[in-house]
mmCIF file of C-alpha atoms in Angstrom:
data_model
loop_
_atom_site.group_PDB
_atom_site.id
_atom_site.type_symbol
_atom_site.label_atom_id
_atom_site.label_comp_id
_atom_site.label_asym_id
_atom_site.label_seq_id
_atom_site.Cartn_x
_atom_site.Cartn_y
_atom_site.Cartn_z
ATOM 1 C CA MET A 1 5.713 37.019 -3.825
ATOM 2 C CA TYR A 2 7.855 34.642 -5.900
ATOM 3 C CA PRO A 3 8.372 36.020 -9.450
ATOM 4 C CA GLU A 4 9.990 32.744 -10.538
ATOM 5 C CA LEU A 5 6.625 31.010 -10.113
ATOM 6 C CA LYS A 6 5.615 32.512 -13.454
ATOM 7 C CA LEU A 7 8.007 30.055 -15.082
ATOM 8 C CA TYR A 8 6.142 27.117 -13.580
ATOM 9 C CA LEU A 9 2.623 28.497 -13.793
ATOM 10 C CA SER A 10 2.811 29.537 -17.440
ATOM 11 C CA GLU A 11 1.139 27.217 -19.916
ATOM 12 C CA ASP A 12 0.649 27.477 -23.658
ATOM 13 C CA THR A 13 -2.868 26.042 -23.687
ATOM 14 C CA ALA A 14 -3.341 26.830 -27.365
ATOM 15 C CA ALA A 15 -0.279 24.748 -28.255
ATOM 16 C CA ILE A 16 -1.535 21.859 -26.107
ATOM 17 C CA LEU A 17 -4.935 22.002 -27.802
ATOM 18 C CA ALA A 18 -3.413 22.263 -31.281
ATOM 19 C CA ALA A 19 -1.238 19.212 -30.623
ATOM 20 C CA ALA A 20 -4.223 17.175 -29.411
ATOM 21 C CA LEU A 21 -6.286 18.138 -32.465
ATOM 22 C CA ASN A 22 -3.385 17.758 -34.921
ATOM 23 C CA ALA A 23 -4.360 21.295 -35.862
ATOM 24 C CA ASP A 24 -2.373 24.253 -37.127
ATOM 25 C CA ALA A 25 -1.375 26.231 -34.017
ATOM 26 C CA VAL A 26 -1.367 29.574 -35.857
ATOM 27 C CA GLN A 27 -4.874 28.997 -37.180
ATOM 28 C CA LEU A 28 -6.066 27.895 -33.757
ATOM 29 C CA ARG A 29 -4.677 31.022 -32.099
ATOM 30 C CA ALA A 30 -6.381 33.146 -34.754
ATOM 31 C CA THR A 31 -9.681 31.367 -34.063
ATOM 32 C CA TRP A 32 -9.456 31.755 -30.282
ATOM 33 C CA PRO A 33 -7.072 34.666 -29.646
ATOM 34 C CA GLU A 34 -8.156 35.510 -26.093
ATOM 35 C CA PRO A 35 -7.679 33.450 -22.904
ATOM 36 C CA TYR A 36 -11.408 33.612 -22.180
ATOM 37 C CA HIS A 37 -12.090 31.827 -25.484
ATOM 38 C CA ILE A 38 -10.144 28.800 -24.233
ATOM 39 C CA GLY A 39 -11.879 29.064 -20.872
ATOM 40 C CA MET A 40 -15.263 29.022 -22.593
ATOM 41 C CA LEU A 41 -14.233 26.044 -24.717
ATOM 42 C CA ARG A 42 -13.069 24.223 -21.601
ATOM 43 C CA LYS A 43 -16.528 24.595 -20.050
ATOM 44 C CA ILE A 44 -18.296 23.495 -23.229
ATOM 45 C CA LEU A 45 -16.168 20.373 -23.481
ATOM 46 C CA SER A 46 -16.752 19.579 -19.806
ATOM 47 C CA GLY A 47 -20.501 19.495 -20.425
ATOM 48 C CA ASN A 48 -21.106 22.668 -18.432
ATOM 49 C CA PRO A 49 -21.510 25.472 -21.013
ATOM 50 C CA ALA A 50 -22.217 28.272 -18.565
ATOM 51 C CA ARG A 51 -20.651 31.396 -17.113
ATOM 52 C CA ALA A 52 -19.230 31.526 -13.601
ATOM 53 C CA ASP A 53 -22.557 32.835 -12.289
ATOM 54 C CA GLY A 54 -24.381 29.850 -13.783
ATOM 55 C CA THR A 55 -25.872 31.682 -16.769
ATOM 56 C CA PRO A 56 -25.833 29.277 -19.764
ATOM 57 C CA TYR A 57 -23.994 30.334 -22.891
ATOM 58 C CA GLN A 58 -26.236 31.301 -25.786
ATOM 59 C CA GLN A 59 -26.905 28.393 -28.130
ATOM 60 C CA ARG A 60 -25.336 30.212 -31.057
ATOM 61 C CA THR A 61 -22.166 30.652 -28.993
ATOM 62 C CA THR A 62 -21.839 26.941 -28.264
ATOM 63 C CA ASP A 63 -22.814 26.054 -31.851
ATOM 64 C CA ARG A 64 -20.079 28.316 -33.191
ATOM 65 C CA ALA A 65 -17.490 26.822 -30.821
ATOM 66 C CA TRP A 66 -18.359 23.289 -31.916
ATOM 67 C CA MET A 67 -18.181 24.235 -35.603
ATOM 68 C CA GLN A 68 -14.834 25.962 -35.106
ATOM 69 C CA LEU A 69 -13.515 22.927 -33.240
ATOM 70 C CA GLN A 70 -14.677 20.623 -36.017
ATOM 71 C CA GLY A 71 -13.074 22.820 -38.665
ATOM 72 C CA LEU A 72 -9.723 22.811 -36.879
ATOM 73 C CA CYS A 73 -9.586 19.144 -35.909
ATOM 74 C CA ARG A 74 -7.383 16.812 -37.966
ATOM 75 C CA ASN A 75 -7.416 14.045 -35.374
ATOM 76 C CA GLN A 76 -9.758 11.394 -36.747
ATOM 77 C CA HIS A 77 -10.182 9.739 -33.358
ATOM 78 C CA LEU A 78 -11.497 12.978 -31.868
ATOM 79 C CA LEU A 79 -13.404 14.210 -34.916
ATOM 80 C CA SER A 80 -16.319 11.808 -34.504
ATOM 81 C CA HIS A 81 -16.727 12.836 -30.860
ATOM 82 C CA ILE A 82 -16.709 16.498 -31.889
ATOM 83 C CA GLN A 83 -19.291 15.899 -34.598
ATOM 84 C CA GLN A 84 -21.511 14.143 -32.053
ATOM 85 C CA ARG A 85 -20.777 16.852 -29.462
ATOM 86 C CA ASN A 86 -19.969 14.072 -27.046
ATOM 87 C CA THR A 87 -19.279 15.423 -23.562
ATOM 88 C CA ALA A 88 -20.120 12.230 -21.654
ATOM 89 C CA GLU A 89 -17.977 11.341 -18.643
ATOM 90 C CA ASP A 90 -15.908 8.891 -20.692
ATOM 91 C CA SER A 91 -15.525 11.160 -23.714
ATOM 92 C CA PRO A 92 -11.919 11.923 -24.736
ATOM 93 C CA LEU A 93 -13.035 15.520 -25.251
ATOM 94 C CA ARG A 94 -13.254 15.863 -21.477
ATOM 95 C CA LYS A 95 -9.470 15.651 -21.332
ATOM 96 C CA LEU A 96 -8.742 17.562 -24.512
ATOM 97 C CA LEU A 97 -7.442 20.546 -22.569
ATOM 98 C CA HIS A 98 -5.585 18.444 -20.026
ATOM 99 C CA SER A 99 -1.817 18.247 -20.204
ATOM 100 C CA ALA A 100 1.156 16.334 -18.862
ATOM 101 C CA VAL A 101 3.316 17.563 -16.012
ATOM 102 C CA SER A 102 6.531 16.331 -14.473
ATOM 103 C CA THR A 103 8.577 17.147 -11.401
ATOM 104 C CA THR A 104 12.268 18.003 -11.549
ATOM 105 C CA THR A 105 12.907 14.482 -10.232
ATOM 106 C CA GLY A 106 11.447 13.074 -13.461
ATOM 107 C CA ARG A 107 8.113 11.826 -12.155
ATOM 108 C CA MET A 108 5.396 12.451 -14.762
ATOM 109 C CA ARG A 109 1.614 12.650 -14.598
ATOM 110 C CA GLY A 110 -0.383 12.590 -17.810
ATOM 111 C CA LYS A 111 -3.795 13.922 -18.800
ATOM 112 C CA VAL A 112 -4.073 16.123 -15.731
ATOM 113 C CA SER A 113 -6.339 19.093 -15.168
ATOM 114 C CA PHE A 114 -5.110 22.685 -14.934
ATOM 115 C CA THR A 115 -5.000 22.724 -11.129
ATOM 116 C CA ALA A 116 -3.217 19.367 -10.935
ATOM 117 C CA ALA A 117 -0.704 20.511 -13.550
ATOM 118 C CA LYS A 118 0.096 23.620 -11.532
ATOM 119 C CA ASN A 119 0.207 21.834 -8.202
ATOM 120 C CA ALA A 120 2.295 18.788 -9.113
ATOM 121 C CA PRO A 121 5.697 20.490 -9.610
ATOM 122 C CA PHE A 122 5.547 21.737 -6.015
ATOM 123 C CA GLN A 123 3.521 19.148 -4.117
ATOM 124 C CA GLY A 124 5.237 16.428 -6.124
ATOM 125 C CA LEU A 125 8.660 17.532 -4.930
ATOM 126 C CA ALA A 126 7.374 17.745 -1.369
ATOM 127 C CA ALA A 127 6.068 14.191 -1.684
ATOM 128 C CA ASP A 128 9.421 12.987 -3.019
ATOM 129 C CA GLY A 129 11.212 14.662 -0.122
ATOM 130 C CA CYS A 130 8.821 13.174 2.418
ATOM 131 C CA LYS A 131 9.410 9.677 1.031
ATOM 132 C CA GLN A 132 13.136 10.208 1.386
ATOM 133 C CA ALA A 133 12.622 11.501 4.929
ATOM 134 C CA LEU A 134 10.519 8.443 5.795
ATOM 135 C CA TRP A 135 13.315 6.180 4.604
ATOM 136 C CA SER A 136 15.970 8.183 6.452
ATOM 137 C CA LEU A 137 13.974 8.289 9.693
ATOM 138 C CA THR A 138 13.398 4.548 9.536
ATOM 139 C CA LYS A 139 17.094 3.884 8.911
ATOM 140 C CA ALA A 140 17.915 6.075 11.917
ATOM 141 C CA GLY A 141 15.765 3.816 14.088
ATOM 142 C CA TYR A 142 12.666 5.963 14.535
ATOM 143 C CA ARG A 143 9.245 4.315 14.564
ATOM 144 C CA VAL A 144 7.085 6.273 12.127
ATOM 145 C CA VAL A 145 3.508 5.193 12.807
ATOM 146 C CA ALA A 146 1.642 7.511 10.419
ATOM 147 C CA PHE A 147 2.004 10.231 7.828
ATOM 148 C CA ILE A 148 -0.809 12.791 7.605
ATOM 149 C CA HIS A 149 -0.679 15.221 4.663
ATOM 150 C CA ASP A 150 2.754 16.659 5.447
ATOM 151 C CA GLU A 151 3.301 15.517 9.027
ATOM 152 C CA PHE A 152 5.119 12.486 10.385
ATOM 153 C CA ILE A 153 3.728 10.869 13.512
ATOM 154 C CA ILE A 154 6.671 9.309 15.339
ATOM 155 C CA GLU A 155 6.422 7.222 18.477
ATOM 156 C CA LEU A 156 9.036 7.864 21.169
ATOM 157 C CA ASN A 157 9.731 6.142 24.464
ATOM 158 C CA ARG A 158 8.933 8.214 27.559
ATOM 159 C CA LEU A 159 12.519 7.645 28.715
ATOM 160 C CA ASP A 160 13.996 9.091 25.503
ATOM 161 C CA ASP A 161 15.820 12.414 25.459
ATOM 162 C CA MET A 162 12.985 14.357 23.833
ATOM 163 C CA ASP A 163 15.042 17.438 23.003
ATOM 164 C CA ARG A 164 17.734 15.389 21.290
ATOM 165 C CA ALA A 165 15.166 13.310 19.401
ATOM 166 C CA ALA A 166 13.220 16.378 18.252
ATOM 167 C CA GLU A 167 16.338 18.093 16.937
ATOM 168 C CA ASP A 168 17.531 14.911 15.253
ATOM 169 C CA ILE A 169 14.180 14.271 13.571
ATOM 170 C CA SER A 170 13.969 17.889 12.421
ATOM 171 C CA ARG A 171 17.490 17.694 10.974
ATOM 172 C CA ILE A 172 16.776 14.445 9.121
ATOM 173 C CA CYS A 173 13.583 15.842 7.584
ATOM 174 C CA SER A 174 15.254 19.070 6.468
ATOM 175 C CA GLU A 175 18.296 17.299 5.037
ATOM 176 C CA SER A 176 16.070 14.835 3.186
ATOM 177 C CA MET A 177 14.611 17.689 1.137
ATOM 178 C CA GLN A 178 17.963 18.995 -0.072
ATOM 179 C CA PRO A 179 18.427 16.603 -3.034
ATOM 180 C CA PHE A 180 15.053 17.764 -4.362
ATOM 181 C CA VAL A 181 15.346 21.516 -3.723
ATOM 182 C CA PRO A 182 19.111 22.098 -3.473
ATOM 183 C CA GLY A 183 20.095 25.327 -1.811
ATOM 184 C CA ILE A 184 16.596 26.072 -0.529
ATOM 185 C CA PRO A 185 16.276 25.736 3.261
ATOM 186 C CA VAL A 186 13.269 23.659 4.315
ATOM 187 C CA PRO A 187 12.709 24.040 8.059
ATOM 188 C CA CYS A 188 10.836 21.386 10.001
ATOM 189 C CA GLU A 189 8.502 22.187 12.886
ATOM 190 C CA TYR A 190 7.705 19.678 15.594
ATOM 191 C CA ALA A 191 5.619 19.215 18.729
ATOM 192 C CA LEU A 192 5.613 16.674 21.548
ATOM 193 C CA THR A 193 2.140 15.302 22.269
ATOM 194 C CA GLU A 194 0.496 12.245 23.782
ATOM 195 C CA ARG A 195 -1.670 11.928 20.674
ATOM 196 C CA TRP A 196 -1.868 13.751 17.363
ATOM 197 C CA TYR A 197 -3.455 17.205 17.320
ATOM 198 C CA LYS A 198 -3.606 19.442 14.283
ATOM 199 C CA GLY A 199 -2.968 22.587 16.314
ATOM 200 C CA ALA A 200 -0.123 21.217 18.433
ATOM 201 C CA GLU A 201 3.065 23.255 18.701
ATOM 202 C CA ALA A 202 6.361 23.053 20.524
ATOM 203 C CA VAL A 203 6.237 24.214 24.160
ATOM 204 C CA TYR A 204 9.142 24.519 26.577
ATOM 205 C CA ASP A 205 9.681 24.884 30.307
ATOM 206 C CA GLU A 206 11.663 27.709 31.896
ATOM 207 C CA ALA A 207 14.880 25.801 31.328
ATOM 208 C CA GLY A 208 14.150 25.523 27.602
ATOM 209 C CA ARG A 209 13.349 21.814 27.682
ATOM 210 C CA LEU A 210 10.706 20.481 25.312
ATOM 211 C CA GLN A 211 7.450 19.658 27.086
ATOM 212 C CA VAL A 212 4.292 17.769 26.182
ATOM 213 C CA TRP A 213 1.768 20.047 24.475
ATOM 214 C CA LYS A 214 -1.753 19.692 25.850
ATOM 215 C CA PRO A 215 -4.996 21.070 24.384
ATOM 216 C CA ASN A 216 -6.788 23.746 26.364
#
């Protein structure tokens, strides 16, 4: 759907591994040339040397992977763990294939897993924008009582102009995202309720005025 995502979702895992091992990247790529080799190594290092269906890898397969890893490693801190085949919870080998990731705002997370590394550039920006929106809403005088995942819960007075408030809140939230994703429109949906409901949506009367949404 979004071809540009390839730029963010691409990762040179072999280079990350070579850097962690202080190994020669060319030699490492020659040792494990296919993506599934790295995937297999990831499972071995996590202490779960098995296929997706739960079938354990053959012992000779895991033995060979450990020997190859030992032969490539020039990082003395990691070498002893490799020689001991240490995959305990606190073993540094558990994070050997983890990497660092940063958002375009400069916030960095280190030693993250694959899924976290792929998620952070997007969810991280959303989080930055939401923090800015929280600040902007508060400055505008709105009482934000909660924030749930990606939704603000804002308390309004029953005598308030609900249509004006809804449009104003939506505008503030959308504008707050612009410094983080310039040029990309970020619409904001809203609903008027007496309490928070996940499935709530905006409802209007015949005159187009915003009304309180009620569950069926």
